[in-house]
Short mmCIF file of C-alpha atoms in Angstrom, two decimals:
data_model
loop_
_atom_site.label_atom_id
_atom_site.label_comp_id
_atom_site.label_asym_id
_atom_site.label_seq_id
_atom_site.Cartn_x
_atom_site.Cartn_y
_atom_site.Cartn_z
CA MET J 1 -0.43 0.15 0.25
CA GLU J 2 3.31 1.99 0.78
CA ALA J 3 4.19 1.63 -2.61
CA PHE J 4 1.38 2.67 -4.45
CA PHE J 5 0.26 5.79 -2.22
CA CYS J 6 4.21 6.86 -3.08
CA LEU J 7 3.97 6.17 -7.64
CA ALA J 8 0.92 8.04 -6.76
CA ARG J 9 2.59 10.91 -5.95
CA CYS J 10 5.20 11.11 -7.99
CA ARG J 11 5.36 13.93 -10.48
CA PHE J 12 4.57 13.71 -13.35
CA SER J 13 8.05 15.44 -15.26
CA ARG J 14 10.22 12.82 -13.51
CA LEU J 15 8.49 10.15 -15.20
CA MET J 16 8.26 11.49 -18.35
CA VAL J 17 11.77 11.92 -18.02
CA VAL J 18 12.38 8.17 -17.50
CA MET J 19 10.23 7.95 -21.19
CA GLN J 20 11.82 9.20 -22.41
CA LEU J 21 14.85 7.21 -21.67
CA VAL J 22 12.63 3.60 -22.15
CA MET J 23 12.18 5.44 -25.39
CA GLY J 24 15.39 6.62 -26.75
CA VAL J 25 16.89 3.30 -25.16
CA PHE J 26 13.64 1.55 -27.87
CA VAL J 27 14.67 3.28 -31.16
CA ILE J 28 18.31 2.43 -31.28
CA CYS J 29 16.68 -1.71 -30.36
CA ILE J 30 14.24 -1.30 -32.78
CA SER J 31 17.48 0.47 -35.48
CA MET J 32 19.42 -2.95 -34.64
CA ALA J 33 16.75 -5.92 -34.88
CA SER J 34 15.28 -3.72 -38.40
CA LEU J 35 19.64 -3.39 -39.81
CA HIS J 36 20.22 -7.33 -37.74
CA ARG J 37 17.07 -9.11 -40.12
CA PHE J 38 18.15 -7.35 -43.43
CA TYR J 39 20.96 -7.90 -44.13
CA THR J 40 20.94 -11.88 -41.74
CA THR J 41 19.11 -12.87 -44.56
CA ASP J 42 20.24 -17.04 -44.24
CA SER J 43 17.50 -16.14 -42.28
CA PHE J 44 14.76 -16.67 -45.11
CA LEU J 45 17.40 -18.08 -47.48
CA PRO J 46 19.10 -21.69 -45.31
CA GLY J 47 21.91 -22.56 -47.87
CA LEU J 48 23.14 -19.70 -49.31
CA ASP J 49 26.28 -17.71 -48.27
CA ASP J 50 26.16 -14.21 -47.76
CA SER J 51 27.05 -13.34 -51.11
CA ALA J 52 24.50 -15.02 -52.82
CA ASN J 53 22.06 -13.34 -49.99
CA CYS J 54 22.82 -10.04 -51.39
CA ALA J 55 23.00 -11.20 -55.45
CA ARG J 56 19.43 -13.15 -55.27
CA LEU J 57 17.48 -10.21 -52.50
CA HIS J 58 18.75 -7.88 -55.34
CA THR J 59 18.21 -10.36 -59.04
CA VAL J 60 15.12 -9.89 -61.06
CA GLY J 61 13.72 -11.91 -62.90
CA ALA J 62 14.70 -15.72 -63.12
CA ASP J 63 14.66 -16.46 -59.16
CA GLY J 64 11.43 -14.93 -58.48
CA TYR J 65 11.92 -11.92 -57.01
CA ALA J 66 10.39 -9.51 -59.84
CA GLY J 67 7.32 -9.23 -58.03
CA PHE J 68 8.42 -8.61 -54.24
CA ASP J 69 7.98 -3.94 -53.97
CA ILE J 70 10.97 -2.83 -52.40
CA ARG J 71 9.52 0.53 -51.76
CA ALA J 72 6.84 -0.05 -50.47
CA LEU J 73 9.56 -2.17 -48.08
CA ALA J 74 10.46 0.77 -47.77
CA ASP J 75 7.31 2.98 -47.39
CA ARG J 76 6.50 0.76 -44.83
CA VAL J 77 9.93 1.49 -42.23
CA ASP J 78 9.23 5.03 -42.46
CA ASP J 79 5.89 4.74 -41.22
CA VAL J 80 7.16 3.40 -38.33
CA LEU J 81 9.73 5.55 -38.26
CA VAL J 82 7.85 8.62 -38.68
CA GLN J 83 5.22 7.27 -36.22
CA LEU J 84 8.24 6.82 -32.47
CA ALA J 85 9.78 10.23 -34.53
CA GLU J 86 6.01 11.54 -33.93
CA LEU J 87 5.93 9.89 -30.58
CA GLN J 88 9.76 11.06 -28.64
CA ASP J 89 8.21 14.39 -30.19
CA LYS J 90 5.14 14.19 -28.05
CA LEU J 91 6.50 13.22 -25.40
CA GLU J 92 9.15 16.06 -25.11
CA ALA J 93 7.23 18.57 -25.69
CA THR J 94 4.77 17.69 -23.41
CA ALA J 95 7.80 17.03 -20.13
CA LEU J 96 8.64 21.22 -21.88
CA LYS J 97 5.06 22.05 -20.80
CA ILE J 98 5.91 20.49 -17.46
CA GLY J 99 8.53 21.88 -16.83
CA LYS J 100 7.35 25.24 -18.16
CA LYS J 101 4.21 25.23 -15.20
CA THR J 102 6.22 24.12 -12.69
CA LYS J 103 8.67 27.28 -12.74
CA LYS J 104 5.34 29.22 -11.63
CA GLY J 105 5.80 28.27 -7.96
CA LYS J 106 5.25 25.84 -5.14
CA ALA J 107 1.38 26.42 -4.29
CA HIS J 108 0.56 25.40 -7.86
CA SER J 109 2.61 22.58 -7.61
CA LYS J 110 -0.44 20.15 -6.03
CA GLN J 111 -2.09 20.69 -9.41
CA GLU J 112 0.64 19.59 -11.59
CA ASN J 113 0.52 16.23 -10.52
CA MET J 114 -1.68 13.26 -11.53
CA THR J 115 -3.71 10.70 -10.16
CA LEU J 116 -3.32 7.79 -10.69
CA PRO J 117 -6.09 6.74 -13.25
CA GLU J 118 -5.42 10.11 -14.92
CA PHE J 119 -1.78 8.84 -16.20
CA ARG J 120 -3.22 5.36 -17.29
CA ARG J 121 -4.76 7.10 -19.68
CA PHE J 122 -1.79 8.99 -21.06
CA LEU J 123 0.16 6.35 -20.94
CA GLU J 124 -2.63 4.29 -22.59
CA ASP J 125 -3.61 6.35 -26.10
CA GLU J 126 -0.64 8.69 -25.78
CA VAL J 127 2.39 5.78 -25.59
CA ILE J 128 1.09 2.13 -25.30
CA HIS J 129 -1.31 3.07 -28.72
CA PRO J 130 1.65 4.53 -30.93
CA LEU J 131 3.60 2.23 -29.42
CA TYR J 132 1.77 -1.07 -30.59
CA GLY J 133 0.68 -0.10 -33.92
CA ALA J 134 4.44 0.64 -35.09
CA HIS J 135 5.39 -2.55 -32.74
CA ILE J 136 3.10 -4.65 -35.40
CA SER J 137 4.00 -2.45 -38.57
CA LEU J 138 7.81 -4.03 -37.91
CA ARG J 139 6.02 -6.81 -37.04
CA LEU J 140 3.57 -7.50 -40.82
CA ILE J 141 6.74 -6.47 -42.76
CA ARG J 142 7.14 -8.94 -45.11
CA ILE J 143 10.53 -10.40 -46.83
CA PRO J 144 10.13 -12.55 -49.93
CA ARG J 145 11.44 -16.31 -48.28
CA PRO J 146 11.75 -19.58 -50.11
CA ASP J 147 8.58 -22.52 -50.60
CA PRO J 148 7.76 -23.83 -47.74
CA ASP J 149 6.29 -26.44 -49.48
CA GLY J 150 9.64 -27.22 -52.53
CA GLY J 151 9.83 -26.68 -55.50
CA ASP J 152 11.87 -26.86 -58.61
CA ASP J 153 12.89 -23.48 -58.54
CA ASP J 154 12.58 -22.86 -54.80
CA ALA J 155 10.99 -19.64 -56.03
CA PRO J 156 10.24 -17.97 -53.10
CA VAL J 157 6.82 -16.90 -51.32
CA VAL J 158 5.65 -13.30 -51.56
CA ASP J 159 2.46 -12.19 -50.21
CA PRO J 160 0.90 -9.77 -52.65
CA LEU J 161 0.15 -6.15 -51.76
CA VAL J 162 1.10 -7.20 -48.46
CA ASN J 163 3.94 -3.52 -48.03
CA PHE J 164 1.67 -1.92 -50.05
CA PHE J 165 -0.85 -1.06 -47.85
CA MET J 166 -1.03 0.32 -44.97
CA ALA J 167 -3.93 -0.40 -41.96
CA GLU J 168 -3.28 -2.62 -39.80
CA GLU J 169 -6.21 -5.22 -40.93
CA THR J 170 -6.00 -5.25 -44.56
CA ARG J 171 -2.27 -6.36 -44.63
CA LYS J 172 -3.68 -9.11 -42.34
CA TYR J 173 -6.69 -9.83 -44.76
CA VAL J 174 -4.61 -10.23 -47.65
CA THR J 175 -1.29 -12.32 -46.31
CA THR J 176 -1.19 -16.01 -47.00
CA LYS J 177 -2.32 -17.70 -44.41
CA GLY J 178 -1.48 -21.84 -44.57
CA ASN J 179 -3.02 -24.41 -43.46
CA ARG J 180 -3.21 -25.61 -39.92
CA GLU J 181 -0.14 -28.57 -39.71
CA GLY J 182 0.36 -28.58 -43.97
CA ARG J 183 -2.65 -30.35 -44.20
CA PRO J 184 -4.50 -29.32 -47.45
CA ASN J 185 -8.55 -27.36 -46.96
CA VAL J 186 -11.15 -28.38 -48.41
CA TYR J 187 -10.80 -26.96 -51.00
CA GLY J 188 -7.34 -28.48 -52.04
CA THR J 189 -4.65 -26.50 -51.39
CA ASN J 190 -2.34 -26.08 -48.53
CA ARG J 191 -3.14 -22.24 -48.43
CA THR J 192 -6.14 -19.05 -48.16
CA TYR J 193 -5.92 -16.83 -49.93
CA GLY J 194 -7.80 -12.96 -48.31
CA THR J 195 -9.21 -11.73 -52.64
CA ILE J 196 -9.71 -8.22 -52.31
CA GLY J 197 -10.50 -6.28 -56.47
CA HIS J 198 -7.70 -5.19 -58.38
CA ALA J 199 -9.45 -1.24 -57.88
CA CYS J 200 -8.61 -1.42 -54.09
CA VAL J 201 -4.73 -0.55 -55.20
CA LEU J 202 -6.04 2.67 -56.92
CA MET J 203 -8.36 3.08 -54.13
CA ARG J 204 -5.73 2.50 -51.05
CA ARG J 205 -6.81 5.86 -48.62
CA GLU J 206 -10.23 4.64 -48.51
CA LEU J 207 -9.05 0.80 -48.04
CA ASP J 208 -7.21 1.83 -45.50
CA GLU J 209 -9.74 3.81 -43.79
CA TYR J 210 -12.24 1.36 -44.52
CA MET J 211 -9.90 -1.56 -42.86
CA SER J 212 -9.10 1.03 -39.79
CA TYR J 213 -10.75 0.51 -36.85
CA ASP J 214 -11.35 -1.57 -32.71
CA VAL J 215 -10.74 -5.50 -33.70
CA GLY J 216 -13.60 -7.00 -31.50
CA SER J 217 -15.45 -3.63 -30.71
CA TYR J 218 -17.77 -1.78 -32.84
CA CYS J 219 -17.37 -1.53 -36.34
CA PRO J 220 -17.90 2.57 -37.54
CA ASP J 221 -20.73 4.09 -39.09
CA ASP J 222 -18.97 3.38 -42.75
CA TRP J 223 -21.22 1.19 -44.50
CA ASP J 224 -21.38 4.83 -46.71
CA LEU J 225 -17.44 4.13 -47.45
CA GLY J 226 -17.67 0.45 -47.80
CA GLN J 227 -21.06 1.09 -50.57
CA ARG J 228 -18.54 3.61 -52.24
CA LEU J 229 -15.55 1.74 -52.19
CA MET J 230 -18.14 -1.72 -53.42
CA LEU J 231 -18.78 1.18 -57.11
CA GLY J 232 -15.18 1.59 -57.29
CA GLY J 233 -14.62 -1.65 -58.29
CA CYS J 234 -12.66 -2.42 -54.27
CA ASP J 235 -15.35 -5.19 -54.89
CA PRO J 236 -16.13 -7.31 -52.31
CA LEU J 237 -14.60 -6.26 -49.96
CA PRO J 238 -12.30 -7.32 -47.06
CA ARG J 239 -13.72 -9.17 -43.81
CA ARG J 240 -13.89 -6.97 -40.35
CA ARG J 241 -13.42 -8.71 -36.91
CA CYS J 242 -16.11 -5.67 -36.47
CA LEU J 243 -19.89 -6.02 -34.67
CA ALA J 244 -22.10 -4.14 -37.16
CA ARG J 245 -23.94 -2.32 -36.14
CA ALA J 246 -27.78 -1.97 -35.72
CA SER J 247 -30.32 1.26 -34.59
CA LYS J 248 -30.49 1.96 -30.90
CA LEU J 249 -34.98 1.94 -31.85
CA PHE J 250 -35.15 -1.40 -33.43
CA GLN J 251 -38.54 -2.98 -32.90
CA ARG J 252 -39.72 -6.76 -33.81
CA PRO J 253 -40.68 -6.44 -38.11
CA LEU J 254 -43.67 -7.40 -38.63
CA PRO J 255 -45.07 -10.56 -39.06
CA ILE J 256 -44.85 -12.01 -43.41
CA ASN J 257 -48.47 -11.29 -44.07
CA GLU J 258 -48.10 -7.90 -42.57
CA SER J 259 -44.98 -6.85 -43.82
CA LEU J 260 -44.72 -7.56 -47.64
CA TRP J 261 -47.14 -4.19 -48.37
CA LYS J 262 -46.21 -1.99 -45.78
CA LEU J 263 -43.24 0.63 -44.66
CA PRO J 264 -41.63 -0.82 -41.88
CA ASP J 265 -40.96 1.75 -38.75
CA ASP J 266 -38.64 4.42 -39.23
CA GLY J 267 -36.96 3.09 -35.72
CA ASN J 268 -35.37 -0.06 -38.09
CA VAL J 269 -32.97 1.80 -39.93
CA ARG J 270 -29.85 4.13 -39.46
CA TRP J 271 -30.92 7.49 -41.03
CA SER J 272 -27.52 9.11 -39.96
CA ARG J 273 -26.16 9.07 -43.84
CA TYR J 274 -28.80 9.53 -45.30
CA HIS J 275 -30.51 12.70 -46.33
CA CYS J 276 -33.87 11.92 -45.02
CA ARG J 277 -34.38 10.57 -41.82
CA GLY J 278 -37.88 8.86 -42.00
CA TYR J 279 -39.92 6.58 -44.73
CA ARG J 280 -42.48 9.71 -44.83
CA CYS J 281 -39.83 11.82 -46.35
CA LEU J 282 -38.75 9.24 -49.17
CA SER J 283 -42.13 9.70 -51.41
CA ALA J 284 -42.63 10.21 -54.16
CA ARG J 285 -44.09 14.05 -53.92
CA ASN J 286 -40.94 15.52 -51.32
CA PRO J 287 -39.01 17.45 -54.11
CA ARG J 288 -36.10 16.11 -52.59
CA PRO J 289 -36.21 12.72 -51.24
CA GLY J 290 -32.02 11.96 -51.50
CA TYR J 291 -32.30 9.66 -53.51
CA SER J 292 -32.66 9.46 -58.50
CA ARG J 293 -34.07 6.40 -59.30
CA CYS J 294 -36.62 4.31 -58.67
CA VAL J 295 -38.18 7.73 -58.08
CA GLY J 296 -41.70 6.09 -56.08
CA CYS J 297 -40.51 2.72 -55.19
CA PHE J 298 -41.44 3.57 -51.12
CA ASP J 299 -45.17 4.60 -51.98
CA MET J 300 -46.68 0.89 -51.47
CA ASP J 301 -50.44 1.61 -53.01
CA ARG J 302 -48.80 2.43 -56.03
CA GLU J 303 -46.24 -0.33 -55.88
CA LYS J 304 -48.45 -3.06 -54.51
CA ARG J 305 -51.27 -1.81 -58.44
CA ARG J 306 -47.49 -3.32 -61.24
CA TRP J 307 -47.62 -5.93 -62.50
CA VAL J 308 -51.51 -6.95 -61.65
CA ASN J 309 -55.03 -5.70 -63.47
CA ASP J 310 -54.39 -2.03 -63.20
CA THR J 311 -57.43 0.44 -64.56
CA SER J 312 -55.94 3.39 -63.10
CA ARG J 313 -52.59 4.86 -65.09
CA ASN J 314 -52.85 3.40 -68.96
CA ALA J 315 -51.94 0.80 -69.67
CA SER J 316 -49.15 -0.14 -72.02
CA LEU J 317 -47.88 -2.83 -73.96
CA ALA J 318 -44.62 -3.41 -72.98
CA ASP J 319 -46.77 -4.33 -68.81
CA PHE J 320 -46.48 -7.89 -68.24
CA ARG J 321 -49.21 -9.44 -66.23
CA ILE J 322 -46.71 -11.80 -63.85
CA GLU J 323 -49.74 -14.06 -64.25
CA GLU J 324 -49.15 -14.26 -68.45
CA VAL J 325 -45.46 -14.73 -67.89
CA LEU J 326 -46.23 -16.95 -65.11
CA ALA J 327 -49.10 -19.25 -67.52
CA VAL J 328 -45.57 -20.16 -69.90
CA LYS J 329 -44.03 -22.44 -67.66
CA PRO J 330 -46.65 -23.68 -65.39
CA GLY J 331 -45.23 -24.59 -61.52
CA GLU J 332 -41.79 -24.32 -63.13
CA VAL J 333 -40.95 -20.47 -61.82
CA ARG J 334 -39.84 -22.09 -57.39
CA ILE J 335 -36.75 -19.65 -57.53
CA GLY J 336 -35.03 -16.49 -58.98
CA LEU J 337 -32.99 -13.07 -59.54
CA ASP J 338 -34.67 -9.61 -59.65
CA VAL J 339 -32.07 -6.71 -60.35
CA SER J 340 -33.61 -3.98 -60.72
CA VAL J 341 -33.53 -0.66 -58.48
CA GLY J 342 -36.71 -0.62 -56.00
CA THR J 343 -37.70 -1.79 -52.82
CA GLY J 344 -38.63 -5.03 -53.76
CA SER J 345 -41.95 -5.91 -54.56
CA PHE J 346 -41.06 -8.08 -56.76
CA ALA J 347 -40.12 -10.51 -55.49
CA ALA J 348 -43.67 -9.61 -53.28
CA ARG J 349 -45.80 -9.76 -55.54
CA MET J 350 -43.87 -13.12 -56.52
CA ARG J 351 -43.58 -14.70 -52.95
CA GLU J 352 -47.58 -14.62 -53.37
CA ARG J 353 -47.24 -16.57 -56.05
CA GLY J 354 -45.52 -19.08 -53.81
CA VAL J 355 -42.56 -18.34 -56.03
CA THR J 356 -39.12 -17.25 -53.83
CA ILE J 357 -36.98 -13.99 -55.69
CA VAL J 358 -33.66 -12.28 -54.41
CA SER J 359 -33.42 -8.85 -55.37
CA VAL J 360 -29.99 -6.85 -55.96
CA ALA J 361 -30.45 -3.76 -53.94
CA LEU J 362 -27.55 -1.10 -52.99
CA ASN J 363 -28.35 1.80 -51.17
CA LEU J 364 -28.88 5.13 -53.62
CA GLY J 365 -29.45 7.57 -51.49
CA ALA J 366 -32.14 5.60 -49.59
CA PRO J 367 -32.49 2.34 -47.53
CA PHE J 368 -33.48 0.32 -49.78
CA ALA J 369 -31.86 -3.24 -48.97
CA GLU J 370 -32.68 -2.68 -45.51
CA THR J 371 -35.81 -2.46 -46.52
CA VAL J 372 -36.04 -5.13 -48.81
CA ALA J 373 -35.35 -7.57 -45.79
CA LEU J 374 -37.82 -5.74 -43.82
CA ARG J 375 -40.21 -6.47 -45.52
CA GLY J 376 -39.05 -10.17 -45.26
CA LEU J 377 -38.15 -10.59 -48.57
CA VAL J 378 -34.07 -11.42 -49.95
CA PRO J 379 -32.05 -8.84 -50.90
CA LEU J 380 -28.34 -9.56 -52.11
CA TYR J 381 -25.79 -6.39 -51.68
CA ALA J 382 -24.06 -6.79 -54.37
CA THR J 383 -22.89 -4.21 -57.63
CA MET J 384 -23.05 -4.83 -60.92
CA SER J 385 -19.41 -5.66 -61.47
CA GLN J 386 -19.21 -8.95 -59.68
CA ARG J 387 -19.93 -11.98 -59.99
CA LEU J 388 -22.97 -13.78 -59.18
CA PRO J 389 -22.56 -15.50 -56.11
CA PHE J 390 -24.39 -18.42 -57.62
CA PHE J 391 -23.77 -22.07 -59.57
CA ASP J 392 -23.87 -22.63 -63.07
CA ASN J 393 -27.71 -23.43 -63.87
CA THR J 394 -29.63 -22.48 -61.30
CA MET J 395 -32.12 -19.93 -61.03
CA ASP J 396 -35.62 -20.69 -62.88
CA MET J 397 -36.62 -16.46 -63.42
CA VAL J 398 -34.13 -13.69 -64.09
CA HIS J 399 -36.24 -10.35 -63.81
CA THR J 400 -34.85 -6.84 -64.76
CA ALA J 401 -36.24 -3.71 -65.14
CA GLY J 402 -35.00 -0.31 -64.66
CA PHE J 403 -31.76 -1.31 -64.25
CA PHE J 404 -29.93 -1.05 -67.09
CA GLU J 405 -31.09 0.89 -69.54
CA GLY J 406 -29.68 3.33 -72.14
CA TRP J 407 -26.35 4.08 -70.18
CA VAL J 408 -25.07 1.14 -70.10
CA ASP J 409 -21.84 0.58 -71.30
CA LEU J 410 -22.10 -2.87 -74.14
CA GLN J 411 -19.99 -4.52 -73.50
CA LEU J 412 -20.57 -4.55 -69.97
CA LEU J 413 -23.90 -5.75 -71.02
CA ASP J 414 -22.43 -8.22 -72.65
CA PHE J 415 -20.56 -9.67 -70.08
CA VAL J 416 -23.72 -8.88 -67.77
CA LEU J 417 -25.97 -10.50 -69.85
CA PHE J 418 -23.53 -13.61 -70.50
CA ASP J 419 -23.72 -14.31 -66.55
CA TRP J 420 -27.71 -14.59 -66.61
CA ASP J 421 -27.24 -16.72 -68.75
CA ARG J 422 -24.64 -18.50 -66.45
CA VAL J 423 -26.44 -18.49 -63.75
CA LEU J 424 -29.95 -19.72 -65.64
CA ARG J 425 -31.51 -23.17 -66.07
CA PRO J 426 -32.32 -24.82 -69.51
CA GLY J 427 -35.78 -23.79 -70.23
CA GLY J 428 -35.60 -20.55 -68.08
CA LEU J 429 -37.17 -17.17 -68.78
CA LEU J 430 -35.01 -14.07 -69.00
CA TRP J 431 -37.79 -11.04 -68.15
CA VAL J 432 -36.52 -8.27 -69.35
CA ASP J 433 -39.11 -5.21 -68.40
CA ARG J 434 -39.26 -2.13 -69.38
CA PHE J 435 -36.14 -1.79 -70.84
CA ALA J 436 -35.24 1.80 -71.92
CA CYS J 437 -33.90 3.53 -74.57
CA ALA J 438 -32.75 5.76 -77.51
CA ARG J 439 -34.25 4.58 -81.14
CA ARG J 440 -31.05 5.52 -82.78
CA ASP J 441 -29.86 2.99 -80.42
CA LEU J 442 -32.34 0.00 -80.31
CA ASP J 443 -30.96 -1.60 -82.57
CA ASP J 444 -27.50 -2.39 -80.98
CA TYR J 445 -29.38 -3.63 -77.44
CA MET J 446 -31.44 -5.47 -79.44
CA TYR J 447 -28.51 -7.76 -81.00
CA MET J 448 -27.22 -8.01 -76.89
CA PHE J 449 -30.86 -10.02 -76.00
CA LEU J 450 -30.88 -11.97 -79.37
CA GLN J 451 -27.04 -13.14 -79.43
CA PHE J 452 -28.47 -15.77 -77.03
CA ARG J 453 -31.10 -17.44 -78.90
CA TYR J 454 -33.61 -17.52 -76.90
CA LYS J 455 -37.36 -18.55 -77.07
CA LYS J 456 -39.15 -15.28 -78.12
CA HIS J 457 -42.32 -15.64 -75.64
CA ARG J 458 -43.66 -12.20 -76.41
CA TRP J 459 -41.33 -9.34 -77.70
CA VAL J 460 -42.94 -5.71 -77.54
CA VAL J 461 -41.19 -2.35 -78.19
CA SER J 462 -43.11 0.86 -77.73
CA PHE J 463 -42.62 4.40 -77.36
CA LYS J 464 -41.71 6.34 -74.37
CA SER J 465 -41.35 9.19 -75.80
CA LYS J 466 -40.20 11.47 -78.99
CA ASP J 467 -37.17 9.66 -78.54
CA GLU J 468 -37.22 7.03 -76.39
CA VAL J 469 -38.35 3.75 -76.70
CA TYR J 470 -39.95 0.62 -74.62
CA LEU J 471 -38.86 -2.87 -74.83
CA SER J 472 -40.29 -5.67 -73.10
CA ALA J 473 -39.39 -9.14 -73.35
CA LEU J 474 -39.46 -13.32 -72.32
CA LEU J 475 -37.42 -15.36 -73.79
CA GLU J 476 -36.32 -18.82 -72.56
CA LYS J 477 -32.90 -20.39 -72.82
CA PRO J 478 -32.29 -22.86 -74.59
CA PRO J 479 -30.77 -26.10 -73.55
CA ARG J 480 -27.77 -26.97 -74.00
CA SER J 481 -25.10 -29.03 -73.98
#
């Protein structure tokens, strides 16, 4: 107990002097360890003499080191040194500030001593965390090493991009994970690779921000940053080891017989990243709802009239009714995919008829994905850049409406349509619902759909305006062997 109270009475300036000495010794040890690790190349290139080590480390091409980014490694070491220098400057500035205060007189000496909780908080925030970050940064530096499994040329194993990113979690994610005890995994390989899209390299700062969080704690409220990465081509996103946030006002969702055609409770959605703060604001009558695609999707009265007999609006030949489509393949349409911008109304209509539809949903200015799920339907949070996560020949139907219109590049549409063809089973239906484009581009887009030689059940072109048209089609995939 005496030692405890003695420590509580220690002057903070003396502790700062001791910490500066410790920091100086630490920096010297780090420098010596880094030099030792760099020059003792035999530790990771066994069986070579010093000259061979040096030659192999700096030779590219035949020895397999062409892909190793020396500049990224140097940047990583510089980043650690900068962290240590900043920490030392912060400690010196704090000690100097305290020294100036002590000259004011003994009357203020008692106020300049820190309590144990305050000193502990200072050590954790200003010393331990920066030192831990520098320590982890050094430990995560990867140097090429020979393949432990062996090989004819004993080529080194270099973790791709591991020295490029700065965020610790990003580097851990992209580092190749060897299997325990060398056992092959379920895929028959000895390693597991955490993959990220190549565009993540171009969005390094955003990805490092996304992967900077406290492991095991709550995730930052940054879903919009993740979606921006996805739309920028950094897709799929890496997994994170933090707890996803939910609305503090979340309530039990409605039962399925009520949720299909009723807007969810406002408290079940986190509105912090949207222009609106409730579903009433998302009404089509609002001139500034915060989104521009699928205006009116949150009007359940309007949505409930779609794809059925509707006498309240002018019917168009391009509007197909669900009963007419399902009658083409009675009893055969059971599962499908809806690639549209909406709140899941097509999936709700199909569910009433015993068909399960997965709805692609991105939060483009409004909570589309949350709304689909709260209505009791299945949202697929994915971009058009991502290959569909379904196996070949598994879907009975693919439906699209208001998603790919006259803006889509022909080559991009070609890749997407071939992916739809891949997941659509033989005899499955492709429902193109009111595809809008300029009249001058109609022939090009028609060819994109006709190239697959699907059977035409329905094919309608109608005017949208003087210069634009709608294309609606119901096509059946032929059998292939």
